[in-house]
Coordinates of C-alpha atoms and ligand atoms in Angstrom, one line a residue:
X1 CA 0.0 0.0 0.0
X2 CA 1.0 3.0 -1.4
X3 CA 1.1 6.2 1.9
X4 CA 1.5 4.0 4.5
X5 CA 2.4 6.3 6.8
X6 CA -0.4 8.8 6.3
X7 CA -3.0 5.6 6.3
X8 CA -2.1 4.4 9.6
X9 CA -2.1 7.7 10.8
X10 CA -5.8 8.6 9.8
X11 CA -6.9 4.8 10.6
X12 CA -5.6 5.2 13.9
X13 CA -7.5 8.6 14.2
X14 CA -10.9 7.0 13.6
X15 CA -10.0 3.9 15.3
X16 CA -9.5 6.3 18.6
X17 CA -12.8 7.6 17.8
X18 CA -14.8 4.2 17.8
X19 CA -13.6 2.9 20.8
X20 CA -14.5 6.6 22.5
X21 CA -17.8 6.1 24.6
X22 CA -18.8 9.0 23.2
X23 CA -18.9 11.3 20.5
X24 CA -19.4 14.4 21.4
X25 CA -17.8 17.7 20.4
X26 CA -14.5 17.1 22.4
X27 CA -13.8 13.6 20.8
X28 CA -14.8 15.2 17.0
X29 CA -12.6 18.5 17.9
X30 CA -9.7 15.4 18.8
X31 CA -10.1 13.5 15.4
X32 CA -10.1 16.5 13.9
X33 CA -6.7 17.7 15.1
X34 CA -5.4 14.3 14.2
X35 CA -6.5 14.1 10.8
X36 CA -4.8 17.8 10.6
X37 CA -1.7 16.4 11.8
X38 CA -1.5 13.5 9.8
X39 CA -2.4 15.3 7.1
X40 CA 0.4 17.9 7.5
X41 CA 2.9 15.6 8.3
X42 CA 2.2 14.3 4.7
X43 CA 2.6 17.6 3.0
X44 CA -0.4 18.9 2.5
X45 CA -1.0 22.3 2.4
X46 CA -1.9 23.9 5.8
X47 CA -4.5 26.0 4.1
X48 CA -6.0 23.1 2.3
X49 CA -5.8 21.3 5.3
X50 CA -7.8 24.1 7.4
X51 CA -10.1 24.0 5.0
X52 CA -10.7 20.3 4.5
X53 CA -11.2 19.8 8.2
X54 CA -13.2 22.7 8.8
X55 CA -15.7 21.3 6.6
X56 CA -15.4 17.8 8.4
X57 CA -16.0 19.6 11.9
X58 CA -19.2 21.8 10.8
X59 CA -21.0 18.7 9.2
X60 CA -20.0 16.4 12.5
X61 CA -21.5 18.5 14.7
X62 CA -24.2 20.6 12.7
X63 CA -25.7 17.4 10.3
X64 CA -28.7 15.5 11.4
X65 CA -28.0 11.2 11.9
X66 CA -29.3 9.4 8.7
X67 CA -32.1 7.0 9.8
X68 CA -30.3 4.0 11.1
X69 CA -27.0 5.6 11.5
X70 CA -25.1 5.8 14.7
X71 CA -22.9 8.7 15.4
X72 CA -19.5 7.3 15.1
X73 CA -20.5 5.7 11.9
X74 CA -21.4 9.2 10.8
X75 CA -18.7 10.9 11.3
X76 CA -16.6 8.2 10.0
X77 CA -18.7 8.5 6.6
X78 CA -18.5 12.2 6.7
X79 CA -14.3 11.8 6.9
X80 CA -14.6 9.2 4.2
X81 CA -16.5 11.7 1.9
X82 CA -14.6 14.7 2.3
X83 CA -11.0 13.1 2.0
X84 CA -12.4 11.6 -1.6
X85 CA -14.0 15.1 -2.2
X86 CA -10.6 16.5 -1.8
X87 CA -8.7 14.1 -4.2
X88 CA -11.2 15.6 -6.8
X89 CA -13.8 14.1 -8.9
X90 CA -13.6 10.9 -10.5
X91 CA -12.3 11.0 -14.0
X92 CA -11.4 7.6 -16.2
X93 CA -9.5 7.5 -19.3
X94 CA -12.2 6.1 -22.0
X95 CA -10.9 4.5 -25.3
X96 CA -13.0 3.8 -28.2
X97 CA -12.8 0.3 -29.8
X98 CA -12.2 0.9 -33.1
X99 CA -10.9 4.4 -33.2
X100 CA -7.5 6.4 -32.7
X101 CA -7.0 8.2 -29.5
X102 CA -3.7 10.3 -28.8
X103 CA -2.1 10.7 -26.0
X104 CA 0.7 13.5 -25.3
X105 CA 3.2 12.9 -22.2
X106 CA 4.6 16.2 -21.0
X107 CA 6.6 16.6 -17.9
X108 CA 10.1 18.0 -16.2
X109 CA 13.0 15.8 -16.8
X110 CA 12.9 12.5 -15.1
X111 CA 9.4 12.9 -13.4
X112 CA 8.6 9.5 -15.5
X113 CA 7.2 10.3 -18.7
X114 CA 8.5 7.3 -20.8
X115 CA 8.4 4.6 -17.8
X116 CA 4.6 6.3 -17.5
X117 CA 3.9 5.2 -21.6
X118 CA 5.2 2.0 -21.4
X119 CA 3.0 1.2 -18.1
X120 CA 0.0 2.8 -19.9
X121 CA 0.7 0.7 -23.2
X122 CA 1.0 -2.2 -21.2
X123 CA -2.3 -1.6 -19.4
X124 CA -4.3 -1.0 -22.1
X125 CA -2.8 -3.9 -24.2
X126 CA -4.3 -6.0 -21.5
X127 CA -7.9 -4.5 -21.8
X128 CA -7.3 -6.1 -25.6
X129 CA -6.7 -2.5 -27.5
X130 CA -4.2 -2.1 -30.3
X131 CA -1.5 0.3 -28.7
X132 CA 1.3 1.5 -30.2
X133 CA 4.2 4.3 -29.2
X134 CA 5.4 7.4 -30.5
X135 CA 9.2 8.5 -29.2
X136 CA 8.9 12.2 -29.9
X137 CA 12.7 12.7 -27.9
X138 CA 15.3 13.9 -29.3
X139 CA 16.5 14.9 -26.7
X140 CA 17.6 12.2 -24.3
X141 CA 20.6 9.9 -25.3
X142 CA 19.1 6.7 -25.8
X143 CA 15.5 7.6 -25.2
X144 CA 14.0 5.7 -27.8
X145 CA 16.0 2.5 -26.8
X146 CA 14.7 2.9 -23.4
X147 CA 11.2 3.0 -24.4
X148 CA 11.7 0.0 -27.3
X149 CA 13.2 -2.2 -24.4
X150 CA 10.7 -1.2 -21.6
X151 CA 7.8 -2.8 -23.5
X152 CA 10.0 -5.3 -25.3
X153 CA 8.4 -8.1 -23.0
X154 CA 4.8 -6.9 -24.3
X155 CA 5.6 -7.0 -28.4
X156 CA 4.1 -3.4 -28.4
X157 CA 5.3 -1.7 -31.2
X158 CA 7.4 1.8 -31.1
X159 CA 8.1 4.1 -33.3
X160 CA 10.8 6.2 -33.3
X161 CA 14.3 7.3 -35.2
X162 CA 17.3 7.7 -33.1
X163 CA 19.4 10.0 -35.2
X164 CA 16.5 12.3 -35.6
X165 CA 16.7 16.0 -34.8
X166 CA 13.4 17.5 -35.2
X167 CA 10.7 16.1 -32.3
X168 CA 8.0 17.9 -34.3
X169 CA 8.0 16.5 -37.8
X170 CA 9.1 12.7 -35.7
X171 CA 6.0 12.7 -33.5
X172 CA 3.7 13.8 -36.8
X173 CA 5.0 11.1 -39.0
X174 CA 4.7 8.9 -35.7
X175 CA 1.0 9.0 -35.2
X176 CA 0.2 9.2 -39.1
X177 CA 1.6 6.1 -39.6
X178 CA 0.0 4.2 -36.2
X179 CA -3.3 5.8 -37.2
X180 CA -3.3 4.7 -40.5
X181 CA -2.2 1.1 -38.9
X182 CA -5.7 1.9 -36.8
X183 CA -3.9 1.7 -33.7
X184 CA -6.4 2.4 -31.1
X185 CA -4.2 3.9 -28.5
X186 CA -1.2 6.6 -29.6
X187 CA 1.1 7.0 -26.8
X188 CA 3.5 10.1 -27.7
X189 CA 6.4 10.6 -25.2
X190 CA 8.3 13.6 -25.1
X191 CA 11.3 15.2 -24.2
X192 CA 11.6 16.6 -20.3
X193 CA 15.5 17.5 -20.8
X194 CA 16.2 21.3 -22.2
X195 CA 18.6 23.8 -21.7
X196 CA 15.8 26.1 -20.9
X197 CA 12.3 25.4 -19.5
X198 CA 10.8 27.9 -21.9
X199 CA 12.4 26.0 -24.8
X200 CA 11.0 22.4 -23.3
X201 CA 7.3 24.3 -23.0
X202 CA 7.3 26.5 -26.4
X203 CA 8.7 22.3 -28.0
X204 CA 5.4 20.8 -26.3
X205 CA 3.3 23.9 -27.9
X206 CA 4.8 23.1 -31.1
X207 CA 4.1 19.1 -30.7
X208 CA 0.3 19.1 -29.8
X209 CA -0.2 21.6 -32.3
X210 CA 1.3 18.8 -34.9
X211 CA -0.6 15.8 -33.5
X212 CA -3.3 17.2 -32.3
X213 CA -3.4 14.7 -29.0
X214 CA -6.7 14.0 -27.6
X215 CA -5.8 14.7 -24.2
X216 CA -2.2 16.1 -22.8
X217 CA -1.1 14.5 -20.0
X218 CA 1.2 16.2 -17.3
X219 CA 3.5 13.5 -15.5
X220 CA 4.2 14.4 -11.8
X221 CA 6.7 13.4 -9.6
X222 CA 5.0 12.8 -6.2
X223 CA 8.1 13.4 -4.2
X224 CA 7.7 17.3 -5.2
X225 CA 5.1 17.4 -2.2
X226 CA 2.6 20.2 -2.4
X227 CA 5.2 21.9 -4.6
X228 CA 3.5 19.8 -7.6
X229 CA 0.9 22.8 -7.4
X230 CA 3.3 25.0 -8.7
X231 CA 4.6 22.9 -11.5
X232 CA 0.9 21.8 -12.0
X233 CA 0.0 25.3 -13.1
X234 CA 3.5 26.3 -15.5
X235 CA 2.6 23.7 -17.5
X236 CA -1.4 24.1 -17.4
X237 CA -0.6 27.3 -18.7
X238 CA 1.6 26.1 -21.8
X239 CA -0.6 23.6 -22.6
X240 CA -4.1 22.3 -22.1
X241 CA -3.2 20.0 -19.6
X242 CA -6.5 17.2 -19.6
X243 CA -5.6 14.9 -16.9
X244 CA -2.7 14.2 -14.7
X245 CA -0.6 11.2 -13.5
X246 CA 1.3 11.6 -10.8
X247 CA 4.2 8.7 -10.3
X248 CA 6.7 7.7 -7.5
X249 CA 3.7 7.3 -5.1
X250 CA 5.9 4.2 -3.8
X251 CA 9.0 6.4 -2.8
X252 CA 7.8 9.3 -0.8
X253 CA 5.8 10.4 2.6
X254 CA 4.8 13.6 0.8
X255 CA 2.5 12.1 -1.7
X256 CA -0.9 13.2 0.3
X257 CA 0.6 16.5 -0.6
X258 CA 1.3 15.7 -4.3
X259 CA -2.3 14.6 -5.1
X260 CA -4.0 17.3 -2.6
X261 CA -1.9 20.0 -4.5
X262 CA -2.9 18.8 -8.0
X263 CA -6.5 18.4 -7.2
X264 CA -6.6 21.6 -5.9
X265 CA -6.0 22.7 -9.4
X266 CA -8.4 21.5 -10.9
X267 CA -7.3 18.6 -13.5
X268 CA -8.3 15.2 -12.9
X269 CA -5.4 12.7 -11.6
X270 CA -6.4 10.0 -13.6
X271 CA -3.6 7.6 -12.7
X272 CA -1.0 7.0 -10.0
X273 CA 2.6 5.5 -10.8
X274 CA 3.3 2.9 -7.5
X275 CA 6.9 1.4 -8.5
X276 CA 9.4 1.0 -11.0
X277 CA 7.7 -1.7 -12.7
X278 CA 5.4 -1.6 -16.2
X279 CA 2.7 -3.2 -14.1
X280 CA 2.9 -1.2 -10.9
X281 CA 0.2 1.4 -12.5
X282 CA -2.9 2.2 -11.0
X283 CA -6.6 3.8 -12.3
X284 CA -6.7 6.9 -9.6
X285 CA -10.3 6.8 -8.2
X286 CA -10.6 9.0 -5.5
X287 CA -13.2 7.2 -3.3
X288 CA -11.7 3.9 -3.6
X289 CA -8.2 5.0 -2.9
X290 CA -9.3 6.7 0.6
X291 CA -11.1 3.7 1.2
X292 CA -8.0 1.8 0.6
X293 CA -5.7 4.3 2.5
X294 CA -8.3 4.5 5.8
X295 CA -8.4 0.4 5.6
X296 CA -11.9 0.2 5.8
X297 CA -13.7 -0.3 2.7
X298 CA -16.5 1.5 0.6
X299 CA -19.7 1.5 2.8
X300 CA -21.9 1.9 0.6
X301 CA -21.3 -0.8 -1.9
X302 CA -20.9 -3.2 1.4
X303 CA -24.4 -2.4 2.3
X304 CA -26.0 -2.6 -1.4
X305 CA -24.5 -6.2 -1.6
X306 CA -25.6 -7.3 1.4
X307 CA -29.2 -6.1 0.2
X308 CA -28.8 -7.3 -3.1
X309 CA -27.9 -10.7 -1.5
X310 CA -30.4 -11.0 1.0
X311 CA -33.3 -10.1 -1.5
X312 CA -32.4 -13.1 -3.7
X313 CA -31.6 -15.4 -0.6
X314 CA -34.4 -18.3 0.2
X315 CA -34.9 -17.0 3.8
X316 CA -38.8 -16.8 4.7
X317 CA -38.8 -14.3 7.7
X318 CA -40.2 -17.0 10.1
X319 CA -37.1 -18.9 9.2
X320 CA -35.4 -15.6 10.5
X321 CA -37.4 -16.2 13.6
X322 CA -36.3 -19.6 14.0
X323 CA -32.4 -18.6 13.6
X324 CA -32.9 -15.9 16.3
X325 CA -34.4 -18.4 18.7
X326 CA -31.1 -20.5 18.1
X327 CA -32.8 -23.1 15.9
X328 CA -30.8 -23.2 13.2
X329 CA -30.1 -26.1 10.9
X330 CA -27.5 -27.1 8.8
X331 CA -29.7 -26.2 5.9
X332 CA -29.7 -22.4 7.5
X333 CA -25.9 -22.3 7.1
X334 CA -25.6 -23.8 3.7
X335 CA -28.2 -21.0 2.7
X336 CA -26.4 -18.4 4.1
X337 CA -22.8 -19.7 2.4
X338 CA -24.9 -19.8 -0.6
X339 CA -25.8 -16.0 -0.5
X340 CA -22.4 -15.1 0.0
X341 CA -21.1 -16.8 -2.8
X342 CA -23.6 -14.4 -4.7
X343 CA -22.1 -11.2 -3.2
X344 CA -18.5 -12.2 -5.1
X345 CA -15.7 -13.3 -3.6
X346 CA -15.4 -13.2 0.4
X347 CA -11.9 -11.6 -0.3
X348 CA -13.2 -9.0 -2.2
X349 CA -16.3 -8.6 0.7
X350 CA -14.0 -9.1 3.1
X351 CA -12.6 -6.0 1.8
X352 CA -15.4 -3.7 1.8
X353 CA -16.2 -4.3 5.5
X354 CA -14.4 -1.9 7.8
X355 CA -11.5 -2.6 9.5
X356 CA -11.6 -6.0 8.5
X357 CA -10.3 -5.8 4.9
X358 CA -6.6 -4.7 6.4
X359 CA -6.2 -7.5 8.7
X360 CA -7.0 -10.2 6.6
X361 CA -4.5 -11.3 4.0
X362 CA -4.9 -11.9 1.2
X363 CA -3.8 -15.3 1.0
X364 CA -6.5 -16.5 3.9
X365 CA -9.5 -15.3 2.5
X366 CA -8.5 -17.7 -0.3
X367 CA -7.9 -20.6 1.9
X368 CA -11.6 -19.3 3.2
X369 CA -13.5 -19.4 -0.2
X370 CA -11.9 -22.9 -0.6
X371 CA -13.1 -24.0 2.6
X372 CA -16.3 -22.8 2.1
X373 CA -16.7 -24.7 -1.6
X374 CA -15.9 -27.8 0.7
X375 CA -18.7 -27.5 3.4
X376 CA -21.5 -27.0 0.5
X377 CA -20.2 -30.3 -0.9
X378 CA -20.4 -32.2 2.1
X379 CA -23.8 -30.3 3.0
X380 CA -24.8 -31.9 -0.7
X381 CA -24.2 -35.3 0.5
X382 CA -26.2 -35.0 3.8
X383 CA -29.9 -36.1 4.3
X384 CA -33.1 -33.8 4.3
X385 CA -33.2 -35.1 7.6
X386 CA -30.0 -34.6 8.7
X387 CA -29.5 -31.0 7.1
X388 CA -32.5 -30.3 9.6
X389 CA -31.2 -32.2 12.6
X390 CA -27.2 -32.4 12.6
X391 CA -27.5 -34.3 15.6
X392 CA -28.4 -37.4 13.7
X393 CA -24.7 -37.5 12.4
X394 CA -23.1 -40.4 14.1
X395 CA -19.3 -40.8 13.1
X396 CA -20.4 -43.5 10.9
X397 CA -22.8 -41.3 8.8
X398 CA -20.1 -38.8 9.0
X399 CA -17.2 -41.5 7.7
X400 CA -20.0 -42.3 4.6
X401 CA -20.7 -38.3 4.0
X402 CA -16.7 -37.9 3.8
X403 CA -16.0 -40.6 1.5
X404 CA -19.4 -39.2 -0.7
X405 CA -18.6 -35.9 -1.2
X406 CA -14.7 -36.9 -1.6
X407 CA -13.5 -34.9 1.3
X408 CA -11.9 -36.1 4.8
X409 CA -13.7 -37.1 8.3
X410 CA -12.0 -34.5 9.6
X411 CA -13.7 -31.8 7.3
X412 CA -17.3 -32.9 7.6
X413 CA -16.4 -32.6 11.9
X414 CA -14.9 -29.0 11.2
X415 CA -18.3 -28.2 9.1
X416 CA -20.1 -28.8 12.3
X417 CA -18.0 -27.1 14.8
X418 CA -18.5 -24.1 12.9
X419 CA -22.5 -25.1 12.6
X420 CA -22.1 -24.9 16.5
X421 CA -20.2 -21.7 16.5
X422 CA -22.2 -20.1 14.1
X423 CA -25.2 -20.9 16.1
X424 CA -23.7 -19.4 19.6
X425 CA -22.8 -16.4 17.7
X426 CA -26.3 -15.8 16.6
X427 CA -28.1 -16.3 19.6
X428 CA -25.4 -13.9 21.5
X429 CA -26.9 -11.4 18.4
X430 CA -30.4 -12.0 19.3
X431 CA -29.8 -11.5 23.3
X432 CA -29.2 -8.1 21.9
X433 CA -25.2 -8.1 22.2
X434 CA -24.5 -6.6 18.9
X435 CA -21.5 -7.7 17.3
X436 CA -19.1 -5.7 16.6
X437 CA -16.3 -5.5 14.2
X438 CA -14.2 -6.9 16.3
X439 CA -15.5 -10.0 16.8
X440 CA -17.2 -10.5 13.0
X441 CA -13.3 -10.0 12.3
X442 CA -11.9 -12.4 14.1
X443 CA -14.9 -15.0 13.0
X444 CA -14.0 -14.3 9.7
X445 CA -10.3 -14.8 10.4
X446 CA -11.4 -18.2 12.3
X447 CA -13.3 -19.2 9.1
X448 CA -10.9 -18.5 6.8
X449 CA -8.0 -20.4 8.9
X450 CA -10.4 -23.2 8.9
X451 CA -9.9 -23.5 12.6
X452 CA -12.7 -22.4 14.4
X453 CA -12.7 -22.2 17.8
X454 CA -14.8 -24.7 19.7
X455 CA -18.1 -23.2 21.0
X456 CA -17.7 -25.0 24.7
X457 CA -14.6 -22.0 24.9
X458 CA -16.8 -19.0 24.2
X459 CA -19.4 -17.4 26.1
X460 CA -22.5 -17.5 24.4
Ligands
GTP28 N1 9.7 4.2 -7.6 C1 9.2 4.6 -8.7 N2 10.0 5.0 -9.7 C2 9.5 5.4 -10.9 C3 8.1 5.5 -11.1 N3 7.9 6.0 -12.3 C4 9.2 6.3 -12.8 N4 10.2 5.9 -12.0 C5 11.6 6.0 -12.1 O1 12.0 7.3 -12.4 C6 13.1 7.4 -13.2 C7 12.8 8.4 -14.4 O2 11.8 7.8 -15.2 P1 11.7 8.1 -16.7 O3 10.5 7.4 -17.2 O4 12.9 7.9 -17.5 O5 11.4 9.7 -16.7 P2 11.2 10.7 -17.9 O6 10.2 11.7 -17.5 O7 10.9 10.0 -19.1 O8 12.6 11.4 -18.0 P3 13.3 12.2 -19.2 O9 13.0 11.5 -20.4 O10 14.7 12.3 -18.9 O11 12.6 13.5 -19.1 C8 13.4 6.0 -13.6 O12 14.5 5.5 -12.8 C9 12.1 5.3 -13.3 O13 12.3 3.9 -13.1 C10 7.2 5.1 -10.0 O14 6.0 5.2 -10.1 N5 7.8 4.7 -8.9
MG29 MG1 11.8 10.0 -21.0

């Protein structure tokens, strides 16, 4: 993850504010001086800061509580919406099958132009476009070989002429030809090296002008800080700067202050460069990258799944009635494993729930959606009867249900242990204990470890 620091820093912020008993305008004046710090102490602009957390305090304390919403989950949206708000408004780069679109790379010397074009050429490759690259550089020693050998791997094709002087007349003869190849995707990079600045702007005039790109794109260096604002605007004012991409966010603890700056301008960042390698590109979308950076998850999409899911799951409500009472059968569990297995992957679920999604890896939530592809097979090979009543399996049933549905003795045992804990857990819901995060995340650690804890340990 890309801002470590800054997203521990803000998680731990909100974190201090859930386990407050309550929120009231000292603990919301306290998050708010946190998020300032952490904020600062990534480079953001102190007035852009002020006002960014200004607006966070006045809707705390002045907004109403959605129906349904407790406070601390309120304010935790209201954080969630302004930090997106403040990385500016979504903006993707749309291609059109079949058609040419060209893109012009501007940027200072070494902010990561060309490693930018070959990450993009490589990404839209992938999506199954026909890409091809311009070198427009005369500038750099060996710039066209560096771009030829970056996409080497990828059999994307370049075009460029080493021994040429005139960038101009190169990157026009460049995207003729691609076009008239119908290459869907024109990457042009350009010089960033010039005696002068006002040469290296007055060239990229002179280039667009030539090629007429479809959109300009300004590369950033993310280690400038909030100073990107400044280089943000020179070249906005050269050139019709369309979007931005903004690289290095891998190397730095200023980059808050790097993408806070350029928003503030006005252009869209439309991707962020995370590493040195062609793949290490992402699609900048501000909601999901705050989501990312606070560890917990899109709340919104979370709560339309889970409605989504439960409007297409088999549950009557009297069956709801039954689970509350702590009579719930086998058949209730493979049910509800079936509805999840509508809402996606658990990982990706996982994900969207908050706090869980950070302390989960990756690698035991697949272990989980294994495990859980198991239990519905052995569930397959129960009885009616037996779905209804698990206490009906004796361990020779269970031998004959392992050896059925191909799996071990010990796995059918493990489905029922968590039937047992799943049915503790519930009634402990219905006594009115909600659970909180804490809890559903370790269950969902247990399940996805396979080893869930035996029921006789916890207090139901
Ligand atoms: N860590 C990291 N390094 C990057 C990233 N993007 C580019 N670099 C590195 O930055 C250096 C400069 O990258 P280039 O792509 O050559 O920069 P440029 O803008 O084309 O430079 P000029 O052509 O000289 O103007 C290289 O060492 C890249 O590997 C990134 O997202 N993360
Ligand atoms: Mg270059």
């Amino acid at each position: 993850m890309v801002l470590d620091k800054l997203g521990r820093a803000l998680h731990g912020a909100l974190q201090k504010l859930t386990r407050a008993t309550h929120v009231d305008e000292r603990a919301i004046k306290e998050l708010v001086r946190e998020v300032q710090r952490a904020l600062l102490q990534a480079d953001v602009n102190v007035e852009l800061v002020l006002g960014l957390t200004k607006r966070i305090e006045k809707r705390a304390l002045g907004e109403k509580l959605p129906p349904g919403m407790g406070r601390k989950e309120h304010v935790i949206k209201i954080v969630y919406e302004e930090l997106s708000a403040f990385l500016g408004k979504p903006a993707e780069l749309r291609l059109q099958p079949g058609k040419s679109t060209v893109l012009l790379m501007v940027g200072l010397q070494g902010s990561g132009k060309t490693t930018s074009v070959a990450k993009l050429a490589a990404h839209f490759k992938k999506r199954g476009f026909k890409v091809g690259i311009v070198c427009a550089d005369t500038f750099r020693p060996g710039a066209y070989e560096q771009i030829k050998q970056l996409v080497e791997q990828s059999g994307i094709k370049v075009f460029g002429d080493p021994r040429a002087k005139d960038p101009i007349k190169l990157a026009k003869e460049g995207v003729e030809k691609l076009k008239r190849e119908n290459t869907e995707l024109i990457l042009v990079d350009s010089a960033g090296r010039h005696r002068k600045e006002e040469a290296l702007m007055e060239e990229m005039r002179q280039i667009a002008d030539a090629v007429k790109p479809d959109e300009v794109i300004l590369v950033l260096d993310a280690t400038l800080g909030q100073q990107a604002r400044e280089q943000a605007a020179a070249f906005k004012k050269a050139t019709d700067v369309g979007s931005i991409l903004v690289t290095k966010l891998d190397g730095t603890a200023k980059g808050g202050g790097a993408l806070s700056a350029v928003a503030a301008t006005g252009a869209p960042i439309k991707f962020v460069g995370t590493g040195e390698h062609i793949d290490d590109l992402e699609t900048f979308v501000p909601e999901r990258f705050v989501a990312r950076l606070l560890g917990m998850g899109d709340i919104e999409t979370l709560l339309r799944k889970i409605r989504e899911a439960t409007e297409t799951e088999k549950l009557k409500p009297t069956d709801v009635k039954a689970i509350m009472a702590g009579k719930l059968t086998l058949r209730d569990v493979y049910d509800q494993l079936e509805a999840m297995s509508k809402m996606g992957p658990l990982s990706k679920l996982m994900q969207l729930i908050p706090g869980v999604g950070v302390s989960v890896p990756e690698e035991q939530m697949r272990v989980g959606e294994k495990k859980l592809k198991r239990f519905k097979v052995i569930m397959q090979s129960m009885t009616k009867e037996e779905l209804e009543n698990p206490k009906l399996l004796n361990s020779s049933r269970i031998r004959r249900i392992a050896r059925g549905s191909g799996t071990t003795e010990a796995e059918v045992k493990e489905l029922l242990k968590q039937y047992e804990f799943m049915k503790r857990f519930i009634k402990t819901f219905a006594k009115g204990r909600t659970p909180r995060f804490g809890p559903w995340g370790k269950l969902v650690k247990e399940m996805s470890k396979g080893t869930m804890p035996s029921p006789g340990k916890r207090e139901g």
